Amino acid sequence: MSETVFEAVIGLEVHIQLSNQTKMFAPESFTFGSDANHHVSEVSMAHPGALPRTNKRAIRLASKLGLALNCQINSPAFFDRKNYFYPDLPKGYQISQDSHPICGPGHVSFPMPDGSIKKIRIHHMHLEEDAGKSIHDVTDYHSMVDLNRAGAGLIEMVTQPDLKSPEEAAAFLMEIRRIVRYLNISEGNMQEGNLRCDANVSVKPLGQEKLGTRVEIKNINSFNFLSKAIQYEIDRQIQHIKDGGSITQETRTYDPVKNRTSSMRDKESADDYRYFPEPDLQPVEVSEEEQMVLKKEIVKLPSEKYQEYRGLNFAHNESMALIEEYAFSAYFDEISQLSKESKEAANWMLGSVKAWLNENGTDMNSFPIPSQHMALFIQMVKSAKVPRHLAKEQLFPAMLKEPQKSPAELATSLNLATESNEGELEKVVTSIFEAHPNEAERFRNGQKKLQGFFVGQIMKAMKGKADPKAVNKILAKMASKK
């Protein structure tokens, strides 16, 4: 009897902290890394009589993300109270959305590491406020509470159980981070907690329609941990079933040091939260006119750019590197259009430009060279007006130091122009042939492998500034002379 083959079924709940200057329903700001309980108010501390007010920008950002992900915008949408007790939730309830979320069904497509395109359905997205943070390692006897984050605006995105592997889950979350950054909806930094993820994982016999019992893994804060946590949970569930056990619906946490999940509590149901309409907030309405305005603000998204770059015959890894950050991709698009040299532009962007950004720990918004100058630089290199190695070693650094000057002006001041005058080059070639008579004779007698030797000697004599095309043309002429 053959052994049962299992398949995984995975859904994600992604929490996206909005890039608002103030909280979702409270007037104070929130800044990551501030001193504990520095960003609090009567509203976030749940003082009696303190009433919430909806952040209008949060409504716009959630609607924009919904439109970008092909979602229906539900108007009106309503806020609800989600009741549960936790020390960092002073009100004893969270303002969220239940039966009438702001965004309805949608979908997102994204590239996988093998270059294929995966499409995942979005069940819904809703707005809610974040809780504070419990800290357990400050003292030996007490847990501390930091309410800075309490009330910060969140979008919670809930997918359909369409993901089949840890790799797909990580690729999906990476795409969501790219999208929210492209749209300036969130910083998307998992290490700062403004992008977090819960994973719902179940297994079932391959081909069976009925889904298995799902287990939720809470608060995963890196792409690597997401993959590892899901893989561990898949393996754990399969082994438990094979050992004769059954899966219990529960909430688990992931320990990255031990690379294992462990039980936290039984999984709550919607009834446990006792949802009811939030009486202190009005329904949210996003008009058709406002939706049209938001649609016009949506830039070309990373998956669309990826398809364009693949159409230009860029490899998967090249395309992924180019789309990772919006400013980087936009700069590349601009210099490609100006220079008419997409491949050459990509080589410089993924080489010298990327290296400079990494060395300086910055992003493309701080890159000093104007796109017009970078395009002219690329044209000069492509047309061999400046030798490639000198362009990399001298001209590009000079442009970084004096970005206001044109590359042609800098190339002249540094004496980097390629020597293409055939008369001058012939004199150099003749002198090198005279200095190496044996090699010259063998070269004229058909030993073509000596061409590399002579090119090297010529480049050395010309300090790397000889035009390779002109040099090869002269060598071909010399080879015919017996």
Short mmCIF file of C-alpha atoms in Angstrom, two decimals:
data_model
loop_
_atom_site.label_atom_id
_atom_site.label_comp_id
_atom_site.label_asym_id
_atom_site.label_seq_id
_atom_site.Cartn_x
_atom_site.Cartn_y
_atom_site.Cartn_z
CA MET A 1 0.00 0.00 0.00
CA SER A 2 1.51 3.28 -1.06
CA GLU A 3 2.13 5.97 1.52
CA THR A 4 -0.24 8.95 1.54
CA VAL A 5 1.16 12.06 -0.11
CA PHE A 6 0.15 15.33 1.56
CA GLU A 7 -0.08 18.85 0.22
CA ALA A 8 0.00 22.12 2.12
CA VAL A 9 -2.69 24.80 2.05
CA ILE A 10 -1.53 28.23 3.21
CA GLY A 11 -3.23 31.57 3.73
CA LEU A 12 -1.66 34.74 5.07
CA GLU A 13 -2.89 37.62 7.18
CA VAL A 14 -0.60 40.57 6.49
CA HIS A 15 -0.55 43.58 8.80
CA ILE A 16 0.65 46.77 7.10
CA GLN A 17 1.35 49.77 9.31
CA LEU A 18 0.40 52.96 7.48
CA SER A 19 2.90 55.74 6.87
CA ASN A 20 0.68 58.32 8.56
CA GLN A 21 2.07 61.04 10.79
CA THR A 22 -0.73 60.49 13.29
CA LYS A 23 -2.56 57.44 14.58
CA MET A 24 -5.70 55.84 13.19
CA PHE A 25 -8.20 57.23 15.70
CA ALA A 26 -6.03 59.39 17.98
CA PRO A 27 -4.29 62.74 17.39
CA GLU A 28 -0.74 61.89 18.48
CA SER A 29 2.16 60.87 16.27
CA PHE A 30 3.93 57.52 16.29
CA THR A 31 7.64 57.13 15.58
CA PHE A 32 9.49 53.82 15.73
CA GLY A 33 12.26 53.71 18.31
CA SER A 34 10.95 56.52 20.55
CA ASP A 35 11.17 56.30 24.32
CA ALA A 36 8.47 54.10 25.81
CA ASN A 37 5.03 55.71 26.23
CA HIS A 38 6.15 58.93 24.56
CA HIS A 39 3.43 58.94 21.89
CA VAL A 40 0.23 58.60 23.91
CA SER A 41 -2.97 60.55 24.44
CA GLU A 42 -6.27 60.26 26.27
CA VAL A 43 -7.68 58.32 23.32
CA SER A 44 -4.94 55.69 23.07
CA MET A 45 -4.89 55.32 26.86
CA ALA A 46 -8.70 54.87 26.92
CA HIS A 47 -9.47 57.66 29.35
CA PRO A 48 -13.22 57.95 30.10
CA GLY A 49 -14.97 60.26 27.66
CA ALA A 50 -12.13 60.32 25.10
CA LEU A 51 -13.65 59.72 21.66
CA PRO A 52 -11.93 58.43 18.48
CA ARG A 53 -11.83 60.28 15.15
CA THR A 54 -11.09 58.55 11.85
CA ASN A 55 -7.86 59.46 10.06
CA LYS A 56 -8.92 60.47 6.53
CA ARG A 57 -5.52 59.77 5.01
CA ALA A 58 -5.71 56.19 6.27
CA ILE A 59 -8.97 55.76 4.34
CA ARG A 60 -7.29 57.05 1.17
CA LEU A 61 -4.25 54.79 1.58
CA ALA A 62 -6.35 51.68 2.19
CA SER A 63 -8.53 52.49 -0.81
CA LYS A 64 -5.48 53.11 -3.03
CA LEU A 65 -3.96 49.76 -2.05
CA GLY A 66 -7.29 48.05 -2.69
CA LEU A 67 -7.53 49.56 -6.17
CA ALA A 68 -3.92 48.56 -6.91
CA LEU A 69 -4.78 44.97 -5.95
CA ASN A 70 -7.90 44.84 -8.11
CA CYS A 71 -10.22 45.00 -5.11
CA GLN A 72 -13.75 46.27 -4.91
CA ILE A 73 -13.98 49.36 -2.68
CA ASN A 74 -16.91 48.91 -0.32
CA SER A 75 -18.75 52.14 0.29
CA PRO A 76 -20.02 52.53 2.90
CA ALA A 77 -17.72 50.51 5.13
CA PHE A 78 -18.21 50.27 8.88
CA PHE A 79 -16.02 50.05 11.97
CA ASP A 80 -16.59 47.45 14.67
CA ARG A 81 -15.34 46.69 18.15
CA LYS A 82 -13.33 43.49 18.49
CA ASN A 83 -13.41 42.60 22.17
CA TYR A 84 -10.54 40.89 23.92
CA PHE A 85 -8.42 41.57 26.98
CA TYR A 86 -4.68 42.05 26.74
CA PRO A 87 -2.43 44.32 28.84
CA ASP A 88 -1.32 46.46 25.88
CA LEU A 89 -4.93 47.11 24.75
CA PRO A 90 -6.17 49.67 27.29
CA LYS A 91 -9.76 49.90 26.02
CA GLY A 92 -10.33 46.16 26.27
CA TYR A 93 -11.36 46.20 22.61
CA GLN A 94 -9.78 46.98 19.25
CA ILE A 95 -11.46 49.19 16.68
CA SER A 96 -11.48 47.08 13.52
CA GLN A 97 -13.79 46.06 10.66
CA ASP A 98 -15.70 42.81 10.51
CA SER A 99 -18.64 42.25 8.15
CA HIS A 100 -18.21 45.45 6.09
CA PRO A 101 -14.46 45.95 5.43
CA ILE A 102 -13.23 48.79 3.23
CA CYS A 103 -11.91 46.52 0.45
CA GLY A 104 -13.57 43.42 -0.94
CA PRO A 105 -12.23 40.57 -3.05
CA GLY A 106 -9.19 41.18 -5.24
CA HIS A 107 -6.03 39.50 -6.45
CA VAL A 108 -2.29 40.04 -6.89
CA SER A 109 0.16 38.48 -9.34
CA PHE A 110 3.88 38.21 -8.64
CA PRO A 111 7.01 36.49 -10.00
CA MET A 112 8.38 33.31 -8.46
CA PRO A 113 12.13 32.49 -8.29
CA ASP A 114 11.81 30.27 -11.38
CA GLY A 115 10.37 33.18 -13.38
CA SER A 116 6.78 31.88 -13.40
CA ILE A 117 3.91 34.17 -12.41
CA LYS A 118 1.71 33.25 -9.46
CA LYS A 119 -1.76 34.72 -8.85
CA ILE A 120 -3.20 34.83 -5.33
CA ARG A 121 -6.72 35.90 -4.43
CA ILE A 122 -7.29 38.52 -1.73
CA HIS A 123 -10.33 37.71 0.43
CA HIS A 124 -10.57 41.25 1.84
CA MET A 125 -8.63 44.09 3.43
CA HIS A 126 -9.79 46.02 6.46
CA LEU A 127 -8.61 48.94 8.57
CA GLU A 128 -7.90 48.68 12.27
CA GLU A 129 -5.78 50.12 15.04
CA ASP A 130 -2.65 48.45 16.36
CA ALA A 131 -2.17 47.35 19.95
CA GLY A 132 0.69 48.44 22.17
CA LYS A 133 3.66 46.26 22.98
CA SER A 134 4.29 44.04 26.00
CA ILE A 135 7.94 43.79 27.02
CA HIS A 136 8.99 40.84 29.14
CA ASP A 137 12.77 41.17 29.46
CA VAL A 138 13.25 44.48 31.29
CA THR A 139 12.88 43.08 34.81
CA ASP A 140 12.82 39.60 36.29
CA TYR A 141 9.47 40.04 38.00
CA HIS A 142 7.26 42.24 35.83
CA SER A 143 6.11 42.64 32.25
CA MET A 144 6.16 46.21 30.99
CA VAL A 145 3.76 47.88 28.55
CA ASP A 146 4.71 50.44 25.89
CA LEU A 147 1.67 52.19 24.41
CA ASN A 148 3.53 54.15 21.71
CA ARG A 149 2.18 51.81 19.02
CA ALA A 150 -1.34 51.60 20.46
CA GLY A 151 -3.75 53.13 17.97
CA ALA A 152 -1.35 53.23 15.00
CA GLY A 153 -3.19 52.64 11.73
CA LEU A 154 -3.06 49.20 10.14
CA ILE A 155 -4.34 47.55 7.01
CA GLU A 156 -4.94 43.85 7.50
CA MET A 157 -4.89 41.89 4.26
CA VAL A 158 -6.39 38.39 4.31
CA THR A 159 -5.64 36.05 1.43
CA GLN A 160 -7.58 33.06 0.22
CA PRO A 161 -5.83 29.74 1.00
CA ASP A 162 -4.17 29.73 -2.44
CA LEU A 163 -0.52 29.41 -1.42
CA LYS A 164 1.00 25.95 -1.68
CA SER A 165 4.56 26.26 -0.34
CA PRO A 166 6.78 28.32 1.96
CA GLU A 167 8.52 29.73 -1.14
CA GLU A 168 5.23 31.01 -2.54
CA ALA A 169 4.32 32.59 0.80
CA ALA A 170 7.66 34.44 1.05
CA ALA A 171 7.47 35.59 -2.59
CA PHE A 172 3.92 36.89 -2.02
CA LEU A 173 4.92 38.85 1.08
CA MET A 174 7.94 40.32 -0.75
CA GLU A 175 5.62 41.51 -3.51
CA ILE A 176 3.27 43.13 -0.99
CA ARG A 177 6.23 44.96 0.53
CA ARG A 178 7.29 46.21 -2.91
CA ILE A 179 3.75 47.39 -3.69
CA VAL A 180 3.19 49.31 -0.44
CA ARG A 181 6.57 50.98 -0.90
CA TYR A 182 5.85 51.87 -4.53
CA LEU A 183 2.59 53.52 -3.41
CA ASN A 184 4.08 55.20 -0.28
CA ILE A 185 1.52 53.40 1.86
CA SER A 186 4.02 51.95 4.34
CA GLU A 187 7.75 51.70 4.95
CA GLY A 188 7.31 47.93 4.88
CA ASN A 189 10.22 47.28 7.26
CA MET A 190 9.64 43.95 8.97
CA GLN A 191 12.47 44.60 11.45
CA GLU A 192 10.60 47.70 12.67
CA GLY A 193 7.29 45.88 12.87
CA ASN A 194 5.45 47.92 10.25
CA LEU A 195 5.01 44.80 8.13
CA ARG A 196 3.99 41.68 10.04
CA CYS A 197 2.46 38.41 9.03
CA ASP A 198 0.38 35.57 10.47
CA ALA A 199 0.33 32.31 8.53
CA ASN A 200 -2.60 29.86 8.47
CA VAL A 201 -1.26 26.40 7.61
CA SER A 202 -3.02 23.09 7.04
CA VAL A 203 -2.26 19.86 5.21
CA LYS A 204 -4.47 17.37 3.38
CA PRO A 205 -4.01 14.29 1.22
CA LEU A 206 -2.99 15.29 -2.30
CA GLY A 207 -6.08 15.91 -4.44
CA GLN A 208 -8.58 15.87 -1.57
CA GLU A 209 -11.06 18.76 -1.77
CA LYS A 210 -11.82 19.03 1.93
CA LEU A 211 -9.30 21.24 3.71
CA GLY A 212 -7.47 20.10 6.79
CA THR A 213 -7.64 21.77 10.20
CA ARG A 214 -5.67 24.99 10.06
CA VAL A 215 -3.14 26.25 12.56
CA GLU A 216 -2.24 29.93 12.84
CA ILE A 217 1.39 30.99 13.36
CA LYS A 218 1.44 34.50 14.84
CA ASN A 219 3.62 37.57 14.35
CA ILE A 220 6.31 36.42 11.93
CA ASN A 221 8.71 39.31 11.30
CA SER A 222 11.05 38.24 8.48
CA PHE A 223 10.77 36.56 5.08
CA ASN A 224 13.27 33.92 6.10
CA PHE A 225 11.38 33.14 9.31
CA LEU A 226 8.11 32.95 7.38
CA SER A 227 9.50 30.24 5.10
CA LYS A 228 11.07 28.32 7.96
CA ALA A 229 8.02 28.55 10.23
CA ILE A 230 5.66 27.32 7.51
CA GLN A 231 7.98 24.48 6.50
CA TYR A 232 8.33 23.34 10.11
CA GLU A 233 4.57 23.44 10.61
CA ILE A 234 3.90 21.47 7.41
CA ASP A 235 6.38 18.79 8.48
CA ARG A 236 4.99 18.73 12.03
CA GLN A 237 1.40 18.30 10.91
CA ILE A 238 2.20 15.57 8.38
CA GLN A 239 4.24 13.61 10.91
CA HIS A 240 1.55 14.00 13.59
CA ILE A 241 -1.12 12.64 11.23
CA LYS A 242 1.12 9.75 10.17
CA ASP A 243 1.63 8.93 13.85
CA GLY A 244 -2.14 8.56 14.23
CA GLY A 245 -2.90 11.97 15.73
CA SER A 246 -5.27 14.71 14.64
CA ILE A 247 -4.55 18.40 14.18
CA THR A 248 -6.04 20.81 16.71
CA GLN A 249 -7.10 24.29 15.64
CA GLU A 250 -4.80 26.52 17.63
CA THR A 251 -2.51 29.53 17.61
CA ARG A 252 1.22 28.84 17.65
CA THR A 253 4.36 30.94 17.84
CA TYR A 254 7.64 30.46 16.00
CA ASP A 255 11.03 30.29 17.76
CA PRO A 256 13.72 31.17 15.17
CA VAL A 257 16.55 29.99 17.44
CA LYS A 258 15.13 26.48 17.83
CA ASN A 259 13.43 26.61 14.40
CA ARG A 260 10.17 25.23 15.71
CA THR A 261 6.62 26.31 16.44
CA SER A 262 4.96 25.84 19.82
CA SER A 263 1.40 26.17 21.05
CA MET A 264 0.23 29.50 22.50
CA ARG A 265 -3.52 29.02 22.92
CA ASP A 266 -6.62 27.59 21.31
CA LYS A 267 -7.59 29.49 18.18
CA GLU A 268 -10.32 32.05 18.76
CA SER A 269 -13.37 32.22 16.52
CA ALA A 270 -15.29 35.34 15.48
CA ASP A 271 -17.84 34.59 18.22
CA ASP A 272 -15.11 34.79 20.85
CA TYR A 273 -14.43 38.41 19.90
CA ARG A 274 -18.10 39.48 20.26
CA TYR A 275 -17.94 41.93 17.37
CA PHE A 276 -20.47 44.75 17.41
CA PRO A 277 -20.72 48.08 15.53
CA GLU A 278 -18.49 50.89 16.79
CA PRO A 279 -21.00 53.49 18.03
CA ASP A 280 -18.55 56.43 18.13
CA LEU A 281 -17.53 56.40 14.45
CA GLN A 282 -19.45 57.21 11.29
CA PRO A 283 -19.53 54.85 8.28
CA VAL A 284 -16.71 55.36 5.79
CA GLU A 285 -17.63 56.37 2.26
CA VAL A 286 -15.26 56.59 -0.72
CA SER A 287 -17.03 58.14 -3.70
CA GLU A 288 -16.58 57.07 -7.31
CA GLU A 289 -14.95 60.44 -7.98
CA GLU A 290 -12.44 59.89 -5.17
CA GLN A 291 -11.68 56.41 -6.46
CA MET A 292 -10.93 57.85 -9.91
CA VAL A 293 -8.51 60.34 -8.33
CA LEU A 294 -6.79 57.52 -6.43
CA LYS A 295 -6.48 55.38 -9.56
CA LYS A 296 -4.57 58.18 -11.27
CA GLU A 297 -2.10 58.24 -8.36
CA ILE A 298 -1.21 54.57 -8.75
CA VAL A 299 2.20 54.20 -10.37
CA LYS A 300 3.22 51.26 -12.56
CA LEU A 301 3.47 48.36 -10.13
CA PRO A 302 6.48 46.03 -9.74
CA SER A 303 4.87 42.98 -11.38
CA GLU A 304 4.10 45.04 -14.50
CA LYS A 305 7.65 46.39 -14.57
CA TYR A 306 8.97 42.85 -14.15
CA GLN A 307 7.07 41.71 -17.25
CA GLU A 308 8.43 44.68 -19.22
CA TYR A 309 12.03 43.94 -18.25
CA ARG A 310 11.65 40.27 -19.07
CA GLY A 311 10.35 41.41 -22.46
CA LEU A 312 13.65 43.26 -22.90
CA ASN A 313 15.45 39.92 -22.45
CA PHE A 314 16.66 40.63 -18.93
CA ALA A 315 17.17 37.55 -16.77
CA HIS A 316 14.86 36.89 -13.81
CA ASN A 317 17.45 38.00 -11.24
CA GLU A 318 18.22 41.18 -13.17
CA SER A 319 14.54 42.03 -13.46
CA MET A 320 13.92 41.40 -9.76
CA ALA A 321 16.88 43.59 -8.77
CA LEU A 322 15.61 46.41 -10.99
CA ILE A 323 12.07 46.40 -9.57
CA GLU A 324 12.97 46.08 -5.88
CA GLU A 325 12.71 49.82 -5.12
CA TYR A 326 10.51 52.28 -7.00
CA ALA A 327 13.06 55.12 -7.16
CA PHE A 328 15.73 52.73 -8.46
CA SER A 329 13.41 51.36 -11.13
CA ALA A 330 12.16 54.83 -12.13
CA TYR A 331 15.74 56.11 -12.52
CA PHE A 332 16.63 53.09 -14.64
CA ASP A 333 13.58 53.66 -16.85
CA GLU A 334 14.55 57.29 -17.35
CA ILE A 335 18.20 56.68 -18.29
CA SER A 336 17.16 53.79 -20.55
CA GLN A 337 14.79 56.06 -22.43
CA LEU A 338 17.28 58.93 -22.65
CA SER A 339 20.25 56.80 -23.70
CA LYS A 340 18.32 54.26 -25.85
CA GLU A 341 20.61 51.64 -24.27
CA SER A 342 18.55 49.51 -21.87
CA LYS A 343 21.07 46.70 -21.47
CA GLU A 344 24.00 49.05 -20.92
CA ALA A 345 21.90 51.07 -18.46
CA ALA A 346 21.01 47.92 -16.51
CA ASN A 347 24.67 46.88 -16.33
CA TRP A 348 25.65 50.20 -14.75
CA MET A 349 22.62 50.32 -12.44
CA LEU A 350 23.21 46.81 -11.11
CA GLY A 351 26.97 47.31 -10.98
CA SER A 352 28.54 50.63 -10.07
CA VAL A 353 25.35 52.44 -9.02
CA LYS A 354 24.17 49.61 -6.75
CA ALA A 355 27.66 49.29 -5.25
CA TRP A 356 27.72 53.02 -4.42
CA LEU A 357 24.30 52.81 -2.75
CA ASN A 358 25.37 49.82 -0.67
CA GLU A 359 28.68 51.40 0.35
CA ASN A 360 26.90 54.56 1.48
CA GLY A 361 23.95 52.79 3.09
CA THR A 362 21.46 54.90 1.20
CA ASP A 363 18.82 54.67 -1.52
CA MET A 364 18.32 56.09 -4.99
CA ASN A 365 16.81 59.32 -3.67
CA SER A 366 20.31 60.28 -2.49
CA PHE A 367 22.13 59.35 -5.69
CA PRO A 368 23.80 62.57 -6.89
CA ILE A 369 24.18 62.09 -10.66
CA PRO A 370 21.30 63.56 -12.70
CA SER A 371 19.64 61.10 -15.04
CA GLN A 372 20.55 63.22 -18.08
CA HIS A 373 24.26 63.02 -17.21
CA MET A 374 24.05 59.30 -16.49
CA ALA A 375 22.42 58.72 -19.89
CA LEU A 376 25.17 60.69 -21.65
CA PHE A 377 27.77 58.71 -19.72
CA ILE A 378 26.20 55.43 -20.89
CA GLN A 379 26.20 56.62 -24.50
CA MET A 380 29.86 57.61 -24.26
CA VAL A 381 30.83 54.18 -22.93
CA LYS A 382 28.67 52.31 -25.42
CA SER A 383 30.14 54.24 -28.35
CA ALA A 384 33.67 53.71 -26.97
CA LYS A 385 34.34 57.44 -26.62
CA VAL A 386 35.72 56.55 -23.19
CA PRO A 387 37.22 53.09 -22.53
CA ARG A 388 34.96 51.06 -20.27
CA HIS A 389 37.56 50.40 -17.57
CA LEU A 390 38.51 54.09 -17.40
CA ALA A 391 34.83 55.03 -17.28
CA LYS A 392 34.38 52.77 -14.26
CA GLU A 393 37.62 53.62 -12.47
CA GLN A 394 37.86 57.36 -13.14
CA LEU A 395 34.92 58.98 -14.92
CA PHE A 396 32.09 57.53 -12.81
CA PRO A 397 33.80 58.49 -9.49
CA ALA A 398 34.44 61.98 -10.92
CA MET A 399 30.74 62.33 -11.77
CA LEU A 400 29.82 61.36 -8.21
CA LYS A 401 32.10 64.11 -6.85
CA GLU A 402 31.02 66.77 -9.37
CA PRO A 403 27.53 65.75 -10.53
CA GLN A 404 26.79 69.22 -11.91
CA LYS A 405 29.42 68.78 -14.63
CA SER A 406 28.67 66.86 -17.82
CA PRO A 407 30.50 63.56 -18.39
CA ALA A 408 32.06 64.97 -21.59
CA GLU A 409 33.50 67.91 -19.64
CA LEU A 410 34.91 65.61 -16.96
CA ALA A 411 36.30 63.15 -19.53
CA THR A 412 38.16 66.01 -21.24
CA SER A 413 39.58 67.36 -17.99
CA LEU A 414 40.78 63.86 -17.03
CA ASN A 415 42.13 63.16 -20.53
CA LEU A 416 40.09 59.97 -20.84
CA ALA A 417 38.93 60.24 -24.44
CA THR A 418 39.53 57.14 -26.55
CA GLU A 419 42.20 57.47 -29.24
CA SER A 420 40.59 56.43 -32.53
CA ASN A 421 42.81 58.24 -35.03
CA GLU A 422 43.96 55.40 -37.30
CA GLY A 423 47.11 57.20 -38.33
CA GLU A 424 48.28 57.60 -34.73
CA LEU A 425 47.25 54.04 -33.85
CA GLU A 426 49.12 52.62 -36.85
CA LYS A 427 52.31 54.26 -35.63
CA VAL A 428 51.86 52.60 -32.20
CA VAL A 429 51.06 49.21 -33.76
CA THR A 430 54.08 49.43 -36.07
CA SER A 431 56.40 50.22 -33.18
CA ILE A 432 55.03 47.27 -31.16
CA PHE A 433 55.48 44.92 -34.14
CA GLU A 434 59.07 46.14 -34.46
CA ALA A 435 59.62 45.52 -30.73
CA HIS A 436 58.30 41.93 -31.03
CA PRO A 437 59.50 40.70 -34.46
CA ASN A 438 59.11 36.96 -33.76
CA GLU A 439 55.52 37.34 -32.57
CA ALA A 440 54.79 39.69 -35.48
CA GLU A 441 56.09 37.15 -37.99
CA ARG A 442 54.02 34.32 -36.49
CA PHE A 443 50.96 36.57 -36.39
CA ARG A 444 51.37 37.39 -40.10
CA ASN A 445 51.71 33.67 -40.80
CA GLY A 446 48.25 32.98 -39.38
CA GLN A 447 48.67 32.47 -35.62
CA LYS A 448 45.54 34.46 -34.78
CA LYS A 449 45.77 33.70 -31.06
CA LEU A 450 48.55 36.30 -30.91
CA GLN A 451 45.98 39.02 -31.61
CA GLY A 452 45.12 39.18 -27.89
CA PHE A 453 48.78 39.62 -27.08
CA PHE A 454 49.09 42.58 -29.44
CA VAL A 455 45.85 44.17 -28.25
CA GLY A 456 47.20 44.03 -24.70
CA GLN A 457 50.49 45.59 -25.72
CA ILE A 458 48.74 48.36 -27.64
CA MET A 459 46.40 49.13 -24.76
CA LYS A 460 49.36 49.24 -22.39
CA ALA A 461 51.21 51.64 -24.67
CA MET A 462 48.10 53.81 -25.05
CA LYS A 463 47.33 53.67 -21.29
CA GLY A 464 44.06 51.92 -22.03
CA LYS A 465 42.72 54.70 -24.26
CA ALA A 466 42.91 53.01 -27.66
CA ASP A 467 39.62 52.33 -29.45
CA PRO A 468 39.32 48.50 -29.50
CA LYS A 469 37.46 48.50 -32.84
CA ALA A 470 40.10 50.66 -34.49
CA VAL A 471 42.89 48.52 -33.00
CA ASN A 472 41.37 45.28 -34.30
CA LYS A 473 40.85 46.84 -37.72
CA ILE A 474 44.54 47.84 -37.92
CA LEU A 475 45.68 44.41 -36.69
CA ALA A 476 43.60 42.75 -39.39
CA LYS A 477 45.30 44.98 -41.95
CA MET A 478 48.76 44.16 -40.51
CA ALA A 479 48.01 40.43 -40.59
CA SER A 480 47.54 40.58 -44.35
CA LYS A 481 50.98 42.13 -44.86
CA LYS A 482 53.58 39.40 -45.45
#
